[in-house]
mmCIF file of C-alpha atoms in Angstrom:
data_model
loop_
_atom_site.group_PDB
_atom_site.id
_atom_site.type_symbol
_atom_site.label_atom_id
_atom_site.label_comp_id
_atom_site.label_asym_id
_atom_site.label_seq_id
_atom_site.Cartn_x
_atom_site.Cartn_y
_atom_site.Cartn_z
ATOM 1 C CA MET A 6 -24.085 19.026 21.987
ATOM 2 C CA ILE A 7 -20.403 19.972 21.759
ATOM 3 C CA TRP A 8 -17.842 19.105 24.256
ATOM 4 C CA ILE A 9 -14.612 21.325 24.208
ATOM 5 C CA LEU A 10 -11.535 19.525 25.643
ATOM 6 C CA ALA A 11 -8.870 22.110 26.330
ATOM 7 C CA ASN A 12 -5.377 21.553 27.340
ATOM 8 C CA PRO A 13 -4.829 24.370 29.699
ATOM 9 C CA VAL A 14 -1.041 24.629 29.190
ATOM 10 C CA ALA A 15 -1.042 24.266 25.289
ATOM 11 C CA GLY A 16 0.130 27.188 23.206
ATOM 12 C CA GLN A 17 2.059 28.599 26.130
ATOM 13 C CA GLY A 18 -1.427 28.790 28.052
ATOM 14 C CA HIS A 19 -3.436 30.546 25.442
ATOM 15 C CA ALA A 20 -5.501 27.441 24.717
ATOM 16 C CA ARG A 21 -7.605 27.867 27.867
ATOM 17 C CA ARG A 22 -8.494 31.535 26.981
ATOM 18 C CA PHE A 23 -9.357 30.489 23.417
ATOM 19 C CA ALA A 24 -11.511 27.521 24.633
ATOM 20 C CA GLU A 25 -13.474 29.895 27.101
ATOM 21 C CA ARG A 26 -14.153 32.273 24.250
ATOM 22 C CA ALA A 27 -15.181 29.457 21.983
ATOM 23 C CA ALA A 28 -17.721 28.103 24.565
ATOM 24 C CA LEU A 29 -19.199 31.516 24.955
ATOM 25 C CA ARG A 30 -19.573 32.015 21.191
ATOM 26 C CA LEU A 31 -21.197 28.608 20.740
ATOM 27 C CA GLN A 32 -23.629 29.318 23.779
ATOM 28 C CA ARG A 33 -24.684 32.631 21.937
ATOM 29 C CA GLU A 34 -25.333 30.388 18.720
ATOM 30 C CA GLY A 35 -27.648 28.516 20.853
ATOM 31 C CA ILE A 36 -25.615 25.299 20.820
ATOM 32 C CA PRO A 37 -25.379 23.243 24.024
ATOM 33 C CA VAL A 38 -21.770 23.240 25.066
ATOM 34 C CA GLU A 39 -19.540 21.850 27.979
ATOM 35 C CA LEU A 40 -16.040 22.896 28.544
ATOM 36 C CA HIS A 41 -13.565 20.253 30.053
ATOM 37 C CA TYR A 42 -9.726 20.654 30.754
ATOM 38 C CA THR A 43 -7.216 17.819 30.318
ATOM 39 C CA HIS A 44 -5.246 18.519 33.562
ATOM 40 C CA GLN A 45 -3.151 15.417 33.261
ATOM 41 C CA LYS A 46 -1.723 13.238 30.673
ATOM 42 C CA GLY A 47 -4.207 10.503 29.364
ATOM 43 C CA TYR A 48 -7.137 12.389 30.777
ATOM 44 C CA GLY A 49 -8.202 13.506 27.309
ATOM 45 C CA TYR A 50 -8.859 9.877 26.260
ATOM 46 C CA GLN A 51 -11.068 9.373 29.243
ATOM 47 C CA LEU A 52 -13.085 12.424 28.647
ATOM 48 C CA ALA A 53 -13.473 11.560 24.855
ATOM 49 C CA GLU A 54 -14.494 7.999 25.936
ATOM 50 C CA GLN A 55 -17.156 9.512 28.092
ATOM 51 C CA ALA A 56 -18.373 11.887 25.479
ATOM 52 C CA VAL A 57 -18.883 8.902 23.189
ATOM 53 C CA ALA A 58 -20.618 7.040 25.731
ATOM 54 C CA GLN A 59 -23.272 9.808 26.179
ATOM 55 C CA GLY A 60 -23.764 10.398 22.537
ATOM 56 C CA VAL A 61 -22.095 13.784 22.103
ATOM 57 C CA GLU A 62 -22.107 14.835 18.547
ATOM 58 C CA THR A 63 -18.812 16.678 18.466
ATOM 59 C CA VAL A 64 -15.683 16.654 20.730
ATOM 60 C CA ALA A 65 -13.829 19.857 19.914
ATOM 61 C CA VAL A 66 -10.177 19.664 20.936
ATOM 62 C CA CYS A 67 -8.591 22.966 21.885
ATOM 63 C CA GLY A 68 -4.842 22.468 21.888
ATOM 64 C CA GLY A 69 -1.940 21.142 19.673
ATOM 65 C CA ASP A 70 -1.355 17.721 18.043
ATOM 66 C CA GLY A 71 -0.164 16.402 21.404
ATOM 67 C CA THR A 72 -3.737 16.893 22.953
ATOM 68 C CA LEU A 73 -5.248 15.325 19.700
ATOM 69 C CA SER A 74 -3.057 12.288 19.902
ATOM 70 C CA GLU A 75 -4.780 11.505 23.363
ATOM 71 C CA VAL A 76 -8.440 12.161 22.198
ATOM 72 C CA VAL A 77 -8.407 10.759 18.698
ATOM 73 C CA PRO A 78 -8.053 6.964 19.607
ATOM 74 C CA ALA A 79 -11.394 7.237 21.708
ATOM 75 C CA LEU A 80 -13.276 8.777 18.683
ATOM 76 C CA LEU A 81 -12.211 6.359 15.989
ATOM 77 C CA ASN A 82 -15.141 4.489 14.218
ATOM 78 C CA THR A 83 -17.777 6.214 16.428
ATOM 79 C CA PRO A 84 -20.582 8.478 15.451
ATOM 80 C CA THR A 85 -18.846 11.281 17.522
ATOM 81 C CA ALA A 86 -17.005 13.739 15.251
ATOM 82 C CA LEU A 87 -13.744 15.547 15.964
ATOM 83 C CA GLY A 88 -13.745 19.407 16.045
ATOM 84 C CA LEU A 89 -10.516 21.499 15.877
ATOM 85 C CA LEU A 90 -9.763 24.570 17.771
ATOM 86 C CA PRO A 91 -6.205 24.657 16.663
ATOM 87 C CA PHE A 92 -4.371 26.783 19.421
ATOM 88 C CA GLY A 93 -1.565 24.648 20.550
ATOM 89 C CA THR A 94 2.183 24.897 19.720
ATOM 90 C CA ALA A 95 1.904 22.674 16.786
ATOM 91 C CA ASN A 96 -1.219 22.298 14.837
ATOM 92 C CA ASP A 97 -0.408 20.257 11.724
ATOM 93 C CA PHE A 98 -3.493 18.191 11.495
ATOM 94 C CA ALA A 99 -5.757 21.165 11.364
ATOM 95 C CA ARG A 100 -3.168 22.705 8.873
ATOM 96 C CA GLY A 101 -3.323 19.624 6.646
ATOM 97 C CA LEU A 102 -7.272 19.879 6.714
ATOM 98 C CA GLY A 103 -7.577 23.463 6.206
ATOM 99 C CA VAL A 104 -9.060 24.381 9.532
ATOM 100 C CA PRO A 105 -8.411 28.089 10.150
ATOM 101 C CA ARG A 106 -6.423 29.391 13.220
ATOM 102 C CA SER A 107 -8.618 32.547 13.626
ATOM 103 C CA LEU A 108 -10.992 31.711 16.788
ATOM 104 C CA SER A 109 -13.958 33.320 14.985
ATOM 105 C CA GLU A 110 -13.488 31.242 11.796
ATOM 106 C CA ALA A 111 -12.686 27.964 13.700
ATOM 107 C CA VAL A 112 -15.930 28.421 15.770
ATOM 108 C CA ASN A 113 -17.849 29.015 12.473
ATOM 109 C CA VAL A 114 -16.643 25.631 11.360
ATOM 110 C CA LEU A 115 -18.067 24.190 14.351
ATOM 111 C CA VAL A 116 -21.312 25.832 14.058
ATOM 112 C CA GLU A 117 -21.643 24.879 10.467
ATOM 113 C CA ARG A 118 -20.783 21.186 11.286
ATOM 114 C CA HIS A 119 -19.824 19.929 7.871
ATOM 115 C CA VAL A 120 -18.528 16.456 8.768
ATOM 116 C CA VAL A 121 -15.811 14.488 6.479
ATOM 117 C CA SER A 122 -14.420 11.023 7.263
ATOM 118 C CA THR A 123 -10.569 10.994 7.255
ATOM 119 C CA ASP A 124 -7.709 8.676 7.364
ATOM 120 C CA VAL A 125 -5.503 8.079 10.399
ATOM 121 C CA GLY A 126 -2.287 6.133 10.591
ATOM 122 C CA ARG A 127 -1.644 3.402 12.823
ATOM 123 C CA CYS A 128 1.716 2.551 14.350
ATOM 124 C CA GLY A 129 1.793 -0.843 16.173
ATOM 125 C CA ASP A 130 -1.014 -0.451 18.813
ATOM 126 C CA SER A 131 -0.979 3.443 18.676
ATOM 127 C CA TYR A 132 -2.642 5.749 16.131
ATOM 128 C CA PHE A 133 -1.552 9.139 14.590
ATOM 129 C CA THR A 134 -3.050 11.835 12.571
ATOM 130 C CA THR A 135 0.015 13.622 11.006
ATOM 131 C CA VAL A 136 3.251 11.795 10.677
ATOM 132 C CA ALA A 137 5.120 8.716 12.093
ATOM 133 C CA ALA A 138 9.100 9.249 11.921
ATOM 134 C CA TYR A 139 11.987 6.811 12.100
ATOM 135 C CA GLY A 140 15.658 7.752 12.052
ATOM 136 C CA PHE A 141 16.838 11.197 12.551
ATOM 137 C CA ASP A 142 13.390 12.817 13.197
ATOM 138 C CA ALA A 143 12.368 10.268 15.763
ATOM 139 C CA GLU A 144 15.589 10.768 17.807
ATOM 140 C CA VAL A 145 14.949 14.632 17.781
ATOM 141 C CA SER A 146 11.394 14.036 18.796
ATOM 142 C CA ALA A 147 12.528 11.900 21.540
ATOM 143 C CA ALA A 148 14.782 14.632 22.900
ATOM 144 C CA MET A 149 12.033 17.292 22.578
ATOM 145 C CA GLU A 150 9.712 14.888 24.553
ATOM 146 C CA ALA A 151 12.167 14.368 27.239
ATOM 147 C CA GLY A 152 12.540 18.236 27.609
ATOM 148 C CA GLN A 153 16.124 18.236 26.337
ATOM 149 C CA ALA A 154 15.639 21.076 23.867
ATOM 150 C CA PRO A 155 16.276 24.524 24.961
ATOM 151 C CA LEU A 156 12.943 25.703 23.451
ATOM 152 C CA GLY A 157 9.635 24.225 22.574
ATOM 153 C CA GLY A 158 7.693 24.321 19.202
ATOM 154 C CA THR A 159 9.444 24.565 15.825
ATOM 155 C CA ALA A 160 12.212 26.704 16.951
ATOM 156 C CA GLY A 161 13.104 24.143 19.630
ATOM 157 C CA TYR A 162 12.817 21.438 16.981
ATOM 158 C CA VAL A 163 15.320 23.182 14.644
ATOM 159 C CA LEU A 164 17.818 23.778 17.381
ATOM 160 C CA GLU A 165 17.709 20.200 18.525
ATOM 161 C CA ALA A 166 18.083 19.100 15.016
ATOM 162 C CA LEU A 167 21.018 21.269 14.559
ATOM 163 C CA ARG A 168 22.754 19.719 17.733
ATOM 164 C CA HIS A 169 21.657 16.196 17.012
ATOM 165 C CA LEU A 170 23.215 16.338 13.461
ATOM 166 C CA ARG A 171 26.858 16.081 14.628
ATOM 167 C CA HIS A 172 26.652 12.707 16.205
ATOM 168 C CA TYR A 173 23.840 11.065 14.221
ATOM 169 C CA THR A 174 24.536 7.623 12.612
ATOM 170 C CA PRO A 175 21.937 6.582 9.989
ATOM 171 C CA PRO A 176 20.632 3.170 10.624
ATOM 172 C CA GLN A 177 20.826 0.174 8.308
ATOM 173 C CA THR A 178 17.101 -0.136 7.414
ATOM 174 C CA ILE A 179 14.810 -2.450 5.354
ATOM 175 C CA LEU A 180 11.508 -1.028 4.206
ATOM 176 C CA SER A 181 8.727 -2.913 2.656
ATOM 177 C CA GLY A 182 5.269 -1.880 1.182
ATOM 178 C CA SER A 183 3.208 -1.853 -2.010
ATOM 179 C CA PHE A 184 6.051 0.307 -3.521
ATOM 180 C CA GLY A 185 8.313 -2.604 -3.168
ATOM 181 C CA ARG A 186 11.478 -3.056 -1.003
ATOM 182 C CA PHE A 187 14.385 -0.619 -0.002
ATOM 183 C CA GLU A 188 17.405 -1.680 1.894
ATOM 184 C CA GLY A 189 20.210 0.450 3.123
ATOM 185 C CA PRO A 190 21.201 3.204 5.528
ATOM 186 C CA VAL A 191 18.634 5.988 5.857
ATOM 187 C CA PHE A 192 18.801 9.474 7.332
ATOM 188 C CA LEU A 193 15.104 9.437 8.118
ATOM 189 C CA VAL A 194 11.940 7.767 7.037
ATOM 190 C CA ALA A 195 8.723 9.814 7.565
ATOM 191 C CA SER A 196 5.201 8.284 6.918
ATOM 192 C CA ALA A 197 2.713 11.044 6.387
ATOM 193 C CA ASN A 198 -1.113 10.975 6.744
ATOM 194 C CA THR A 199 -0.971 14.759 6.265
ATOM 195 C CA ARG A 200 1.730 16.955 4.776
ATOM 196 C CA SER A 201 3.440 18.489 7.615
ATOM 197 C CA TYR A 202 4.790 17.958 11.195
ATOM 198 C CA GLY A 203 6.962 20.054 13.743
ATOM 199 C CA GLY A 204 4.546 23.110 13.230
ATOM 200 C CA GLY A 205 4.650 23.472 9.493
ATOM 201 C CA MET A 206 7.545 21.428 8.246
ATOM 202 C CA GLN A 207 6.109 20.044 4.890
ATOM 203 C CA ILE A 208 7.824 16.598 4.987
ATOM 204 C CA ALA A 209 5.334 15.144 2.406
ATOM 205 C CA PRO A 210 3.769 18.070 0.634
ATOM 206 C CA ASN A 211 1.347 15.973 -1.409
ATOM 207 C CA ALA A 212 0.178 13.695 1.402
ATOM 208 C CA ASP A 213 -3.825 13.389 1.438
ATOM 209 C CA PRO A 214 -5.621 12.208 4.464
ATOM 210 C CA HIS A 215 -8.607 11.068 2.260
ATOM 211 C CA ASP A 216 -6.687 8.576 -0.062
ATOM 212 C CA GLY A 217 -6.144 5.575 2.157
ATOM 213 C CA LEU A 218 -2.458 5.721 1.780
ATOM 214 C CA LEU A 219 0.610 6.993 3.522
ATOM 215 C CA ASP A 220 3.169 9.278 1.582
ATOM 216 C CA VAL A 221 6.509 7.934 2.752
ATOM 217 C CA CYS A 222 9.419 10.356 2.526
ATOM 218 C CA ILE A 223 12.715 8.465 2.533
ATOM 219 C CA VAL A 224 15.902 10.372 3.035
ATOM 220 C CA GLU A 225 19.125 8.573 2.365
ATOM 221 C CA PRO A 226 22.327 9.582 4.282
ATOM 222 C CA LEU A 227 23.540 13.175 3.905
ATOM 223 C CA THR A 228 26.567 14.967 4.833
ATOM 224 C CA TYR A 229 26.604 17.669 7.634
ATOM 225 C CA PRO A 230 26.605 20.534 4.947
ATOM 226 C CA GLN A 231 23.952 18.792 2.803
ATOM 227 C CA ALA A 232 21.540 18.181 6.020
ATOM 228 C CA LEU A 233 22.126 21.845 6.821
ATOM 229 C CA SER A 234 21.152 23.118 3.308
ATOM 230 C CA LEU A 235 18.196 20.765 3.231
ATOM 231 C CA LEU A 236 16.514 21.651 6.396
ATOM 232 C CA PRO A 237 15.183 25.104 5.383
ATOM 233 C CA SER A 238 13.672 23.630 2.245
ATOM 234 C CA VAL A 239 11.559 21.181 4.185
ATOM 235 C CA PHE A 240 9.311 24.088 5.392
ATOM 236 C CA LEU A 241 8.261 24.706 1.732
ATOM 237 C CA GLY A 242 8.206 21.068 0.740
ATOM 238 C CA ARG A 243 11.097 21.649 -2.034
ATOM 239 C CA HIS A 244 13.237 18.998 -0.305
ATOM 240 C CA ILE A 245 11.499 16.228 -2.343
ATOM 241 C CA HIS A 246 13.498 17.446 -5.382
ATOM 242 C CA HIS A 247 16.870 16.653 -3.742
ATOM 243 C CA PRO A 248 18.787 13.512 -5.344
ATOM 244 C CA SER A 249 18.863 11.802 -1.767
ATOM 245 C CA VAL A 250 15.151 12.130 -1.274
ATOM 246 C CA ARG A 251 12.260 10.059 -2.684
ATOM 247 C CA VAL A 252 8.481 9.900 -1.865
ATOM 248 C CA VAL A 253 6.444 6.694 -2.169
ATOM 249 C CA ARG A 254 3.042 5.737 -1.427
ATOM 250 C CA THR A 255 1.698 2.760 0.351
ATOM 251 C CA ASP A 256 -1.109 1.434 2.512
ATOM 252 C CA THR A 257 1.307 -0.584 4.679
ATOM 253 C CA LEU A 258 4.868 0.056 5.608
ATOM 254 C CA GLU A 259 7.069 -2.470 7.421
ATOM 255 C CA ILE A 260 10.283 -1.139 8.956
ATOM 256 C CA SER A 261 13.210 -3.438 10.054
ATOM 257 C CA GLY A 262 16.742 -3.750 9.936
ATOM 258 C CA GLU A 263 18.481 -2.638 13.136
ATOM 259 C CA THR A 264 16.358 -3.700 16.047
ATOM 260 C CA GLY A 265 15.356 -1.198 18.874
ATOM 261 C CA ARG A 266 15.429 1.880 16.793
ATOM 262 C CA LEU A 267 12.964 4.649 18.092
ATOM 263 C CA ILE A 268 9.759 5.367 15.962
ATOM 264 C CA SER A 269 7.597 8.478 17.054
ATOM 265 C CA ALA A 270 4.035 9.349 15.846
ATOM 266 C CA ASP A 271 2.673 12.750 16.168
ATOM 267 C CA GLY A 272 5.854 13.773 18.089
ATOM 268 C CA GLU A 273 5.251 11.065 20.589
ATOM 269 C CA TYR A 274 7.064 7.874 21.437
ATOM 270 C CA CYS A 275 5.274 5.012 19.335
ATOM 271 C CA GLY A 276 7.746 2.241 19.751
ATOM 272 C CA THR A 277 10.759 0.494 18.190
ATOM 273 C CA THR A 278 11.755 -1.441 15.317
ATOM 274 C CA PRO A 279 10.688 -3.724 13.743
ATOM 275 C CA MET A 280 7.503 -1.979 13.300
ATOM 276 C CA THR A 281 4.457 -2.033 10.822
ATOM 277 C CA LEU A 282 2.720 1.120 9.913
ATOM 278 C CA THR A 283 -0.668 1.307 8.094
ATOM 279 C CA SER A 284 -3.174 3.666 6.802
ATOM 280 C CA VAL A 285 -6.653 3.218 8.358
ATOM 281 C CA PRO A 286 -9.027 4.731 5.839
ATOM 282 C CA ASN A 287 -12.020 6.924 6.899
ATOM 283 C CA ALA A 288 -11.821 5.932 10.604
ATOM 284 C CA LEU A 289 -12.259 9.456 11.979
ATOM 285 C CA ARG A 290 -15.122 11.823 11.576
ATOM 286 C CA VAL A 291 -13.927 15.413 11.558
ATOM 287 C CA VAL A 292 -15.724 18.874 11.306
ATOM 288 C CA LEU A 293 -14.214 20.694 8.443
ATOM 289 C CA PRO A 294 -14.709 23.952 6.569
ATOM 290 C CA SER A 295 -17.655 23.338 3.900
ATOM 291 C CA ALA A 296 -15.695 25.066 1.043
#
């Protein structure tokens, strides 16, 4: 049995159409399927809880990372596996796990049902699948979530980032983990379970959601021209070679320094500093391509 949980407004409304087509294809394959819509915030979690309680084998999310952030906590450490139909605005978790964005190929993955345990991140009492951000990125994500950006998706993120650059002040920060301790002002800190966020920005290009660790990208203060020149390289993961950037690995990251600074996870508000982030190994069963 597969439940498809679809966000009807994800991907500018395309997710609904893809979910309906996926359900029909699964039925033709002889797989029992139910299609449910997440009509309001928080409803995805309730539906996923119901699926787990009823012993549903797979909950397939048709939407983006925002829809996933609702559903995943209900599936952690349960027999119910997460399936991915990545047809939202940002699909960085699916991208990091190699799930195709072709409807036919994504449905084939569900049919074959090759299940692999993957890590998730924990931010206070919340969980994330891709990246938790502090500093510049967290403030841009907050503006995006509040609807202040003129556009959605990656284009909106870039425009809001350019606007935010002019008045951003790097916070004095203390970072502690198995890598040691860092103290000083930072432009941003991104703790990555998978390599990208924001619709393909490869902030931690070597992050592995199966290693029990977070790849933490630390960017020290940049001038306005430096930030402008560095931003395009993030899409290719080349920013890690910049002298103001370093990447460390840790199972736990403590962020402190200035209190009350925002932290976002999967593009959603997660809390404020001080905060502890951890990797939670093998907590989520995911249906992945068998190759």
